mmCIF file of C-alpha atoms in Angstrom:
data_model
loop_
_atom_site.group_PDB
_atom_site.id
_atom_site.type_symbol
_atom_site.label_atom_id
_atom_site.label_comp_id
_atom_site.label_asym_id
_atom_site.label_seq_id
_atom_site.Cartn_x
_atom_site.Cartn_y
_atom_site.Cartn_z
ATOM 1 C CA UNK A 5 45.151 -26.346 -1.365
ATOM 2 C CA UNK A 6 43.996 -24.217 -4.110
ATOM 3 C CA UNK A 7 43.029 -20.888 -3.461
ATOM 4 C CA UNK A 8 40.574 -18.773 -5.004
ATOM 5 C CA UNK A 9 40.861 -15.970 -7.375
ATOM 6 C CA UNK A 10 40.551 -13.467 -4.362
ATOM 7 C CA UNK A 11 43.410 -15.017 -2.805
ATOM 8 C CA UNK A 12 45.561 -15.402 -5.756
ATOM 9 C CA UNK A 13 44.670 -11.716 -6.223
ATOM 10 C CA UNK A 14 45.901 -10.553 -2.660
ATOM 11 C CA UNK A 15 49.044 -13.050 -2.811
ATOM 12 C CA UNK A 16 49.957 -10.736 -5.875
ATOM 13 C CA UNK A 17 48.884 -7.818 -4.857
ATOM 14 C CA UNK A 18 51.075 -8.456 -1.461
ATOM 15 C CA UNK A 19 54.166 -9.632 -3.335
ATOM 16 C CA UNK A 20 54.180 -6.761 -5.762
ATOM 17 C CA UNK A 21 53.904 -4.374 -2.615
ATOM 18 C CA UNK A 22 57.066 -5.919 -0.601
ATOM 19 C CA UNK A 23 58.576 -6.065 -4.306
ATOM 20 C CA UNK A 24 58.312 -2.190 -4.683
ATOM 21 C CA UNK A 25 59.602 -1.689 -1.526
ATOM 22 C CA UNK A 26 62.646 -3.645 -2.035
ATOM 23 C CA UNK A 27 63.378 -2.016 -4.929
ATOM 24 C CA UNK A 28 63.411 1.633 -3.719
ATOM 25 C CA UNK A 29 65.851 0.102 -0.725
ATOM 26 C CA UNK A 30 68.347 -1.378 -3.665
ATOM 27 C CA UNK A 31 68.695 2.165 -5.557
ATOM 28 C CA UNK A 32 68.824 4.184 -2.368
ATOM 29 C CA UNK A 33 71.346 1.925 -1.133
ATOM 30 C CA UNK A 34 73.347 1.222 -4.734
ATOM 31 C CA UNK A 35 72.437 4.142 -7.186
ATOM 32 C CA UNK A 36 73.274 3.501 -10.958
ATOM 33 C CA UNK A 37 73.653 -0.176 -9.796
ATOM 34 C CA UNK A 38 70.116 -2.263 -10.828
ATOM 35 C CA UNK A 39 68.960 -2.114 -14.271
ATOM 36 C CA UNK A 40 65.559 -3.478 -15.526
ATOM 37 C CA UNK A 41 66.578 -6.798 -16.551
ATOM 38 C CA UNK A 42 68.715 -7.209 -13.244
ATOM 39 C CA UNK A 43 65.676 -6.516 -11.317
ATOM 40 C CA UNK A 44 63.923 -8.806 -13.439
ATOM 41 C CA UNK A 45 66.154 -11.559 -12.363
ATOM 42 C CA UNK A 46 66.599 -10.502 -8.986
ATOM 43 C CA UNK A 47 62.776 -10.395 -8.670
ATOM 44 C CA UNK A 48 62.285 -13.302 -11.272
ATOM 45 C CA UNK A 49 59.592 -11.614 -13.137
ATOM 46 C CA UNK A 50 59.242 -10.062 -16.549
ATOM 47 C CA UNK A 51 60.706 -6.350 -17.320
ATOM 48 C CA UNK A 52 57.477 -4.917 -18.539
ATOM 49 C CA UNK A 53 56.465 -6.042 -14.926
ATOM 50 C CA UNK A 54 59.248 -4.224 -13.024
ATOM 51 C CA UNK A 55 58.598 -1.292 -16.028
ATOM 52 C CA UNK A 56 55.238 -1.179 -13.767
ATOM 53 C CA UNK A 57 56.963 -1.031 -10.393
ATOM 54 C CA UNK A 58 59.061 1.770 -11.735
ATOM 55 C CA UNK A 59 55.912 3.567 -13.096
ATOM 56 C CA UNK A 60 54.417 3.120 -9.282
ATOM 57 C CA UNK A 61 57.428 4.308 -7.437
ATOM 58 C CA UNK A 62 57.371 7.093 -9.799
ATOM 59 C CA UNK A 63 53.802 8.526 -10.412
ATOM 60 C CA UNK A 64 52.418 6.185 -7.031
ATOM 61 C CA UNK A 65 54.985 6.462 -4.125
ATOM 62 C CA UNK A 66 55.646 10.143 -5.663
ATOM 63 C CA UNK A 67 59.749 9.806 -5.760
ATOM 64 C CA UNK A 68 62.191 11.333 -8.203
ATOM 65 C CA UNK A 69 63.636 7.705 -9.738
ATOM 66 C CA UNK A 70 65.398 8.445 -12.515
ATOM 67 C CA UNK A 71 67.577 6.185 -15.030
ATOM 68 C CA UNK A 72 70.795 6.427 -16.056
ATOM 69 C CA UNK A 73 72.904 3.957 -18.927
ATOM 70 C CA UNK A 74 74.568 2.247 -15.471
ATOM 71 C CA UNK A 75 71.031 2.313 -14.101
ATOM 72 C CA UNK A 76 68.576 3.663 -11.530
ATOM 73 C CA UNK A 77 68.734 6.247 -9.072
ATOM 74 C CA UNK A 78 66.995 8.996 -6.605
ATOM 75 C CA UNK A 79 67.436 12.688 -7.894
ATOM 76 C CA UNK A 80 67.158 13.080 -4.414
ATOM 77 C CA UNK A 81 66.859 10.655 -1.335
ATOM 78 C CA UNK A 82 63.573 9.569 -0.265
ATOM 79 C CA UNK A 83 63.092 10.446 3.269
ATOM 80 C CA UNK A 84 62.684 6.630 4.264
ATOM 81 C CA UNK A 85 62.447 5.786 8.164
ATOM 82 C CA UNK A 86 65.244 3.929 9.271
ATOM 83 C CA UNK A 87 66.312 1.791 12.147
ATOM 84 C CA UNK A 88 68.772 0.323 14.187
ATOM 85 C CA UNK A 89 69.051 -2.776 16.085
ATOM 86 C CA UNK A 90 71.638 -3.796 19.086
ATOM 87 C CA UNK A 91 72.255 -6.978 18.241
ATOM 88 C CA UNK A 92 69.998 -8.403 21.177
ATOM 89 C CA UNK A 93 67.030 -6.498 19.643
ATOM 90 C CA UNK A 94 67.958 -7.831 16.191
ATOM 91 C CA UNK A 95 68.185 -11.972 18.342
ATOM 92 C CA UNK A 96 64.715 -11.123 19.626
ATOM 93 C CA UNK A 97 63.442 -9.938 16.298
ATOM 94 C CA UNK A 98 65.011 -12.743 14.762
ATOM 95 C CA UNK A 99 63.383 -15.349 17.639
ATOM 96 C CA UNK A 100 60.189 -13.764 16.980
ATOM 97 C CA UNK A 101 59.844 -14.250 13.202
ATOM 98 C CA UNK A 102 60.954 -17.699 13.691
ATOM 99 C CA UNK A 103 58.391 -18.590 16.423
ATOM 100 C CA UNK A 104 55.674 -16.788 14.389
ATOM 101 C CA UNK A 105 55.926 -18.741 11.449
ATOM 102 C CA UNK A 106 54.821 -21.866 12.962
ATOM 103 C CA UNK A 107 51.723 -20.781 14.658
ATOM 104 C CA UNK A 108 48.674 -21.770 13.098
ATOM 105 C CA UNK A 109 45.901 -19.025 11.637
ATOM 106 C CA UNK A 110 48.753 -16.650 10.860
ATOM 107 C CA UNK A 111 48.374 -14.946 7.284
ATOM 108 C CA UNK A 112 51.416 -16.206 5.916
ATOM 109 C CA UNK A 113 51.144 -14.102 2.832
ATOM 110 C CA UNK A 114 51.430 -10.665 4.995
ATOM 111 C CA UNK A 115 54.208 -12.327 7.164
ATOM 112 C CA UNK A 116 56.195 -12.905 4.208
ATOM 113 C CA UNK A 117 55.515 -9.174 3.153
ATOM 114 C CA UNK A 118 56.528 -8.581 6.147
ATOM 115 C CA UNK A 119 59.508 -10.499 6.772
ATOM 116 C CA UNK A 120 60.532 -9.373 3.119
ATOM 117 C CA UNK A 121 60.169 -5.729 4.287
ATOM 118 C CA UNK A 122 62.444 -6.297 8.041
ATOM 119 C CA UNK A 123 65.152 -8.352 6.190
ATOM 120 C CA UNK A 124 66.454 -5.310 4.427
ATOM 121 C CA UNK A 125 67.424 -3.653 8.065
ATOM 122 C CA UNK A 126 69.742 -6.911 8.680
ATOM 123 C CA UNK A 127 73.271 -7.324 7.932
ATOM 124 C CA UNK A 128 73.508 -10.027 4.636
ATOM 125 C CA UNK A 129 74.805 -12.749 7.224
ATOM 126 C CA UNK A 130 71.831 -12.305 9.449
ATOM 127 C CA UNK A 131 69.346 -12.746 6.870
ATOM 128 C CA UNK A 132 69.741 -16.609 5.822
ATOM 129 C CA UNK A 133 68.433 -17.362 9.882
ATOM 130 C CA UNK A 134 65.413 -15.343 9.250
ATOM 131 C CA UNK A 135 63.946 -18.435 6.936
ATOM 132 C CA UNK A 136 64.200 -21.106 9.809
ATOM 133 C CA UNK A 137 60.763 -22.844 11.026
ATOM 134 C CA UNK A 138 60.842 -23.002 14.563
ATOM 135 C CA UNK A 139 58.459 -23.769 17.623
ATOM 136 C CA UNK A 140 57.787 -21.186 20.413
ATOM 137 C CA UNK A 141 60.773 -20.534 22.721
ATOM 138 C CA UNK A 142 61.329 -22.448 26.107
ATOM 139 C CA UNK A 143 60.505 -20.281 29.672
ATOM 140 C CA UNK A 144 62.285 -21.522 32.562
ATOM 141 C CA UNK A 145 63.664 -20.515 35.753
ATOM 142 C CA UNK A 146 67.240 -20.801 34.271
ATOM 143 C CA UNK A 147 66.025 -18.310 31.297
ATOM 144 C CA UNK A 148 68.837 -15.642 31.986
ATOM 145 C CA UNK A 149 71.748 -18.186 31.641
ATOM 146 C CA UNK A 150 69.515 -19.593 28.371
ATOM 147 C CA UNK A 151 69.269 -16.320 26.977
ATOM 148 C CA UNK A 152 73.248 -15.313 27.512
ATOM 149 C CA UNK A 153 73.942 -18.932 25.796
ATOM 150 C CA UNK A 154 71.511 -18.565 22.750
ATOM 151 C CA UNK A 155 72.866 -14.700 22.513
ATOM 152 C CA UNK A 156 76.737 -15.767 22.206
ATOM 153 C CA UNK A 157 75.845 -18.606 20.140
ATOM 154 C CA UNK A 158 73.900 -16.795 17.574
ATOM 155 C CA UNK A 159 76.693 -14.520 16.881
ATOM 156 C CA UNK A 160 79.161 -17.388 17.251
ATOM 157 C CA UNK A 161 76.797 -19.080 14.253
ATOM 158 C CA UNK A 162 76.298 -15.560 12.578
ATOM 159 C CA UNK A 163 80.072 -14.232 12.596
ATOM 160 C CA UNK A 164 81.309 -17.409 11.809
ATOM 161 C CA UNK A 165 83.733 -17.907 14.870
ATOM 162 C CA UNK A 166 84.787 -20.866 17.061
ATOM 163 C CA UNK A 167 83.723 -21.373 20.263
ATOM 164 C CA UNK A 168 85.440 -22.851 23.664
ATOM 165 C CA UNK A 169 82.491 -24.011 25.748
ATOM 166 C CA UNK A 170 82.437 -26.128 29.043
ATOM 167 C CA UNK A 171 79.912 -28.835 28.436
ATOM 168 C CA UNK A 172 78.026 -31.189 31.407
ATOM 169 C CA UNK A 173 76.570 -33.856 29.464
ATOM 170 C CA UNK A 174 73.996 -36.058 30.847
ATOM 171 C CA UNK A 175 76.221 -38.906 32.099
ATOM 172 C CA UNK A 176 76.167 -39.557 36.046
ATOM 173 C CA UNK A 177 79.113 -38.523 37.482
ATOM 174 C CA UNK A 178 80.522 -37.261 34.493
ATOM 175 C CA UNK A 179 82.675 -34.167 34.759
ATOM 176 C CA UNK A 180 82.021 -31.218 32.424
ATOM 177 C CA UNK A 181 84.629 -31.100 29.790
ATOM 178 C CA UNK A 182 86.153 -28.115 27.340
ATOM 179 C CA UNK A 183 85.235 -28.315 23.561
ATOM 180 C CA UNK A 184 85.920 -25.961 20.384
ATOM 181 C CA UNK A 185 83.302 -26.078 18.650
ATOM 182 C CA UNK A 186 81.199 -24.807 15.259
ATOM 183 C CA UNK A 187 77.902 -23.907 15.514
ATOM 184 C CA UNK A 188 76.288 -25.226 12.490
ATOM 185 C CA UNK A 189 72.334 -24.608 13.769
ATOM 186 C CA UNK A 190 70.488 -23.629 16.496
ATOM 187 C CA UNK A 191 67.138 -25.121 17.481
ATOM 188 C CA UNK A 192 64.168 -25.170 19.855
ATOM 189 C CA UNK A 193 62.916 -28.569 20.888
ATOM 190 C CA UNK A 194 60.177 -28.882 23.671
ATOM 191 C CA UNK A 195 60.778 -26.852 26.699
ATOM 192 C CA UNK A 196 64.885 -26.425 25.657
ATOM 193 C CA UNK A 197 67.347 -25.809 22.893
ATOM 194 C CA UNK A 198 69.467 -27.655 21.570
ATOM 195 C CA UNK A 199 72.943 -26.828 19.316
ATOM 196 C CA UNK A 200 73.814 -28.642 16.486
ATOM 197 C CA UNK A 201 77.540 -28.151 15.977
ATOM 198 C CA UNK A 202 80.923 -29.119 14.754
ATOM 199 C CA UNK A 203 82.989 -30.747 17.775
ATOM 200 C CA UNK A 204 86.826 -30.287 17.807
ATOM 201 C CA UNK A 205 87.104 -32.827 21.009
ATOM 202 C CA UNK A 206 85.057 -35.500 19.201
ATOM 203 C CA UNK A 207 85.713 -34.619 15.755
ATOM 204 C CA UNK A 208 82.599 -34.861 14.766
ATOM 205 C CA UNK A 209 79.260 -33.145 14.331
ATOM 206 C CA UNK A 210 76.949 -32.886 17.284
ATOM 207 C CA UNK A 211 73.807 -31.979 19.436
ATOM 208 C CA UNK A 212 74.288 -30.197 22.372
ATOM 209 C CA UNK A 213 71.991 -29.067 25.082
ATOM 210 C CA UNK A 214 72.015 -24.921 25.226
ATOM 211 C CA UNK A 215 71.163 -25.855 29.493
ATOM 212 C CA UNK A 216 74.482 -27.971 29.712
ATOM 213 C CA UNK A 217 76.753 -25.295 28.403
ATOM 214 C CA UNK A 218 78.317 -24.219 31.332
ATOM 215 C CA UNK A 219 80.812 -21.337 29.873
ATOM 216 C CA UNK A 220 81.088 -20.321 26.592
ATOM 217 C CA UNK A 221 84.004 -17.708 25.093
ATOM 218 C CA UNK A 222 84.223 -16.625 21.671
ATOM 219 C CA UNK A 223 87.302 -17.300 19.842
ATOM 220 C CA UNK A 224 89.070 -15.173 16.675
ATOM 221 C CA UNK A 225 88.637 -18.263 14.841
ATOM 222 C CA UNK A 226 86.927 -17.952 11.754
ATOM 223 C CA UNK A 227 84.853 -21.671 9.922
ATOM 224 C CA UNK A 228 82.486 -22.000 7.535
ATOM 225 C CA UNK A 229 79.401 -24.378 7.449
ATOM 226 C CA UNK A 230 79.869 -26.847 5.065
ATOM 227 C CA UNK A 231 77.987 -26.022 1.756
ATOM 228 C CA UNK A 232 76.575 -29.569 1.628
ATOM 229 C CA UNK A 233 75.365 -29.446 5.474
ATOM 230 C CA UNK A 234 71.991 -30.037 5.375
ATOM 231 C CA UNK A 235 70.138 -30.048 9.107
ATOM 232 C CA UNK A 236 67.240 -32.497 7.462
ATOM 233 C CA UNK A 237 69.171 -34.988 6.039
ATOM 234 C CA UNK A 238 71.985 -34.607 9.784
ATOM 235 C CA UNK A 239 68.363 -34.918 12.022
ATOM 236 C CA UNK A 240 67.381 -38.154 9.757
ATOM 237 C CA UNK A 241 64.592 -39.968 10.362
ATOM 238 C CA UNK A 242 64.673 -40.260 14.369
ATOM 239 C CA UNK A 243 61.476 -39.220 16.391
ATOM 240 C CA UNK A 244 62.886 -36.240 17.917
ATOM 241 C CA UNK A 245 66.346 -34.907 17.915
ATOM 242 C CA UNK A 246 68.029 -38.313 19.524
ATOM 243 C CA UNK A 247 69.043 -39.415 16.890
ATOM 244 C CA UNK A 248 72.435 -41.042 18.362
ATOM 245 C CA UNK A 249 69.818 -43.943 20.230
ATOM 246 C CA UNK A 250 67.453 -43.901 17.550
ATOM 247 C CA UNK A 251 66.950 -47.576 16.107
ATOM 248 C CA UNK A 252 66.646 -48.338 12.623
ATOM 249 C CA UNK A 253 63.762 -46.972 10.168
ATOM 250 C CA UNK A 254 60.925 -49.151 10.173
ATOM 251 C CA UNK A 255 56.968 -48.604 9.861
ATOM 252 C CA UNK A 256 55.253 -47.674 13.575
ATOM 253 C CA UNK A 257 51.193 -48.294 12.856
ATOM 254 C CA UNK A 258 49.509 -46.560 15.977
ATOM 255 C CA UNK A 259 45.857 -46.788 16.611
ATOM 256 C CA UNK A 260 44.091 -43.410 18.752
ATOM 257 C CA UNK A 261 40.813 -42.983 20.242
ATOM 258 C CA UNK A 262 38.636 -40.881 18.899
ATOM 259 C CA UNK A 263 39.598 -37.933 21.375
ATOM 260 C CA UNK A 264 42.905 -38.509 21.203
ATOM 261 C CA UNK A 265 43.535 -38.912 17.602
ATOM 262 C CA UNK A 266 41.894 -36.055 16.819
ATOM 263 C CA UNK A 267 44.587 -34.194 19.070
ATOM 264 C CA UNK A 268 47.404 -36.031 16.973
ATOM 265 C CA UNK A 269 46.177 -35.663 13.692
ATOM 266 C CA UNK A 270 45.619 -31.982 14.398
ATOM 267 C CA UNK A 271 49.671 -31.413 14.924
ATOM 268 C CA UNK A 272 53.036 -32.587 13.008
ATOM 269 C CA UNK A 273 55.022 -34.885 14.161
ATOM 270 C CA UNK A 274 57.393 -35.965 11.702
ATOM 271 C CA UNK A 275 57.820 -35.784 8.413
ATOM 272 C CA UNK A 276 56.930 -39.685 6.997
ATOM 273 C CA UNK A 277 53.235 -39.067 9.501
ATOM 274 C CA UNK A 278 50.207 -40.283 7.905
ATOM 275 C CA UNK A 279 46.458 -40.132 9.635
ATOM 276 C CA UNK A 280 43.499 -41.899 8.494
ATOM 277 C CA UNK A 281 40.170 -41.511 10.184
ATOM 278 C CA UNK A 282 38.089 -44.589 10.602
ATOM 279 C CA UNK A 283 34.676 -44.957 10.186
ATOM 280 C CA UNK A 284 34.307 -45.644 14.069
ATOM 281 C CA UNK A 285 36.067 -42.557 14.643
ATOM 282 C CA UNK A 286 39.386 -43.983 15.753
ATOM 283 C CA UNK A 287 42.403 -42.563 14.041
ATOM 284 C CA UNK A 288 45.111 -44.628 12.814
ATOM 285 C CA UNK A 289 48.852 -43.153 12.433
ATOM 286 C CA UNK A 290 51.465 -44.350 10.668
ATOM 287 C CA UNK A 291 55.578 -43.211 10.381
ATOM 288 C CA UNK A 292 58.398 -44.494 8.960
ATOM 289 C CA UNK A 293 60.856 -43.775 11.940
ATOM 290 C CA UNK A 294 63.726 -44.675 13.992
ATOM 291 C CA UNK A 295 62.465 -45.326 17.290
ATOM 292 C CA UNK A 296 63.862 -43.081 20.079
ATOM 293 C CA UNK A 297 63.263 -43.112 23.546
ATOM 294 C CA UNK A 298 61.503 -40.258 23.271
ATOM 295 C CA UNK A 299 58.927 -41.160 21.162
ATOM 296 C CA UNK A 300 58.037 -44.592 23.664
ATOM 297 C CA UNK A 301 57.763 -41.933 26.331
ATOM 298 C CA UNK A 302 55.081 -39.932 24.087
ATOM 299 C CA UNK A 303 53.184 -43.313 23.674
ATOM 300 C CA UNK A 304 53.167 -43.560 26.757
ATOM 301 C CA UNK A 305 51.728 -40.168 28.086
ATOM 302 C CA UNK A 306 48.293 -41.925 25.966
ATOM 303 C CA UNK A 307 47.820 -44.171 28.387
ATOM 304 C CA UNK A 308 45.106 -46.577 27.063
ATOM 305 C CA UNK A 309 44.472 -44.412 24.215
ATOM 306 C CA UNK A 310 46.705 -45.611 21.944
ATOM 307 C CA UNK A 311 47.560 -48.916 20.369
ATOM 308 C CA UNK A 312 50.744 -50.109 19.021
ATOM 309 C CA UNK A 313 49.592 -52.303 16.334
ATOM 310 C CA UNK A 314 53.356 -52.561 14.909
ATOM 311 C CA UNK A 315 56.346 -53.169 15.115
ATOM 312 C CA UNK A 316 55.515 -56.219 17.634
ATOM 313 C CA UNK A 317 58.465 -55.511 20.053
ATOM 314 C CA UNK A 318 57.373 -51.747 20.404
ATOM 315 C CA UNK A 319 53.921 -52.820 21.130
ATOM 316 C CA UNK A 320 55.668 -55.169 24.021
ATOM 317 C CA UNK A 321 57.955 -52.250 25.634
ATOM 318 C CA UNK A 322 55.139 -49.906 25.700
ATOM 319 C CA UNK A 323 53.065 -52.610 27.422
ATOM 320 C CA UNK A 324 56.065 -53.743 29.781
ATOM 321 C CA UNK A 325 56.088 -49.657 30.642
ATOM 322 C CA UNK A 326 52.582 -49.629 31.828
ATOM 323 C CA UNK A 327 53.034 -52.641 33.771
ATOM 324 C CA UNK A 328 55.708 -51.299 35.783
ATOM 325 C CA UNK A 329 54.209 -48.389 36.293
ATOM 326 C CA UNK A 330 51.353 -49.897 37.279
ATOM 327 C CA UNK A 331 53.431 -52.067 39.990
ATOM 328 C CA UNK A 332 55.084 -49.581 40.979
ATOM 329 C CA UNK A 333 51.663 -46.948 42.190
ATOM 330 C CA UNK A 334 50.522 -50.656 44.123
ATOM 331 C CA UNK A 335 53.461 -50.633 45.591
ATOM 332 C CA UNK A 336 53.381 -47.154 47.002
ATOM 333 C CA UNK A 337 49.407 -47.180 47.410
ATOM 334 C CA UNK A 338 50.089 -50.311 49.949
ATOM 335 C CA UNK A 339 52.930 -48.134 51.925
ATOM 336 C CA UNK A 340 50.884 -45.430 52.205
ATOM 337 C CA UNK A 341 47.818 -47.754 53.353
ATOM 338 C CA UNK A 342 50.008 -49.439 56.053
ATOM 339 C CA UNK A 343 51.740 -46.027 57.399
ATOM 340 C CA UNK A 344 48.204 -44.656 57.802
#
């Protein structure tokens, strides 16, 4: 999308703002530190530009910066507000941020200003979580266990320290079992959350269900996430977060009614989607996908709304699904019929 010279105008205007404000945390925080050209790079703009920034904090924002050979400082210190965060106000903050970013018709050129402007009251390891997209956060009866979970596991993830957690998983009859494990990334998915982590007991990276974790004790044990982790490229190209049951990538052509489709083409659901709008008003959808569960079970929730035109044996299951659902209310309609 292009925008228009207005726009271009207010995106600078707002980035040179949350720029000046940066810098006059950076010399109140490390006088005779910055010089022009390492603002410059810091900032990745010219020097005459940050020459300008200095002129504004000076003559503008009214404060005694001054310049030494090592580099800038306050004469005196501006009288800047300040604050402190417990580190569940910081998680909420944090949770926030994240769950503001991905709602549409939110001016994401003052969020950024903004974001720019709260990441200078976080420690340095909090502020790489402050860039993650995320959905809005799960509410459930079960919310203060959820919340305890997601609390220790953020600073598990933050701090960089092990965990010992007692984990349910989803097998019948299964009993819950003690893991060490890494927290590598933490992330919303429909109504729950789910932990992507390193897994001592499997030896191997995993996804966990936040619900399932029984107990969960933080260890002395320092790790690092591996520098060539990357949560994208983990995820793959599964519908969803399943991706242990996902089948193989292959093209999924859907067809939607008019209603429908427009309801699908208005939100994302994976990366490889692709809507065209025909001239009968039908949409048709296409990914390149592994096919989960999951994603039959959104088909399904369509009803006769949707098509599978392809793959051939996903059109079948789909079909197979409505069939025995449809059995199955005929079924019950006829008990109900005969007990009456």
């Amino acid at each position: 999308m292009r925008l228009s010279g207005e726009s271009r105008t207010k995106l600078e205007e707002t980035k040179r703002t949350a720029r000046i404000l940066e810098i006059v945390q950076l010399v109140t925080r490390r006088p005779r530190y910055f010089r022009r050209a390492d603002l410059a790079r810091r900032f990745e703009v010219s020097e005459r530009m940050i020459q300008k920034d200095v002129e504004m904090i000076r003559h503008g924002l009214k404060l005694p910066l001054e310049n030494a050979r090592q580099g800038y400082y306050f004469q005196t210190l501006p009288q800047l507000p300040t604050t402190v965060f417990s580190f569940s106000e910081a998680l909420a903050l944090l949770t926030a941020i994240r769950t503001v970013r991905a709602i549409p018709g939110v001016d994401s050129t003052q969020l950024a200003a903004a974001v720019k402007r709260l990441e200078l009251l976080f420690p340095d390891e909090m502020r790489r979580l402050l860039g993650d997209p995320t959905i809005k956060p799960p509410d459930r009866a079960d919310k203060t266990h959820r919340q305890q979970m997601l609390a220790l596991l953020h600073r598990a993830w933050i701090e960089g320290r092990q965990l010992r957690i007692v984990y349910a998983t989803s097998s019948r009859g299964a009993k819950p079992t003690e893991r060490i494990i890494e927290p590598y990334n933490i992330l919303p998915y429909g109504r729950s959350w789910q932990l992507v982590a390193f897994d001592h007991y499997r030896d191997e990276v995993l996804v966990f269900k936040v619900d399932r974790v029984q107990e969960a004790h933080l260890l002395e044990t320092r790790y690092t996430v591996p520098d060539d982790f990357d949560i994208d490229a983990y995820l793959g190209d599964a519908w969803g977060i399943m991706r242990g049951v996902a089948g193989p990538t292959e093209r999924v052509e859907l067809l939607f009614e008019p209603e429908a489709g427009r309801w699908v083409a208005e939100e994302h659901w994976h990366k490889s989607q692709q809507c065209e709008t025909l001239p009968d008003g039908r949409v048709r959808v296409t990914f390149l996908v592994g096919v989960t569960p999951e994603m039959v079970g959104w088909l399904l929730s369509y009803g006769a709304r949707v098509q599978v035109l392809e793959p051939a044996w996903l059109r079948e299951r789909v079909a197979e699904e409505h069939r025995r659902a449809a059995d199955s209310f005929g079924a019950g309609q006829s008990n109900l019929e005969q007990e009456v």
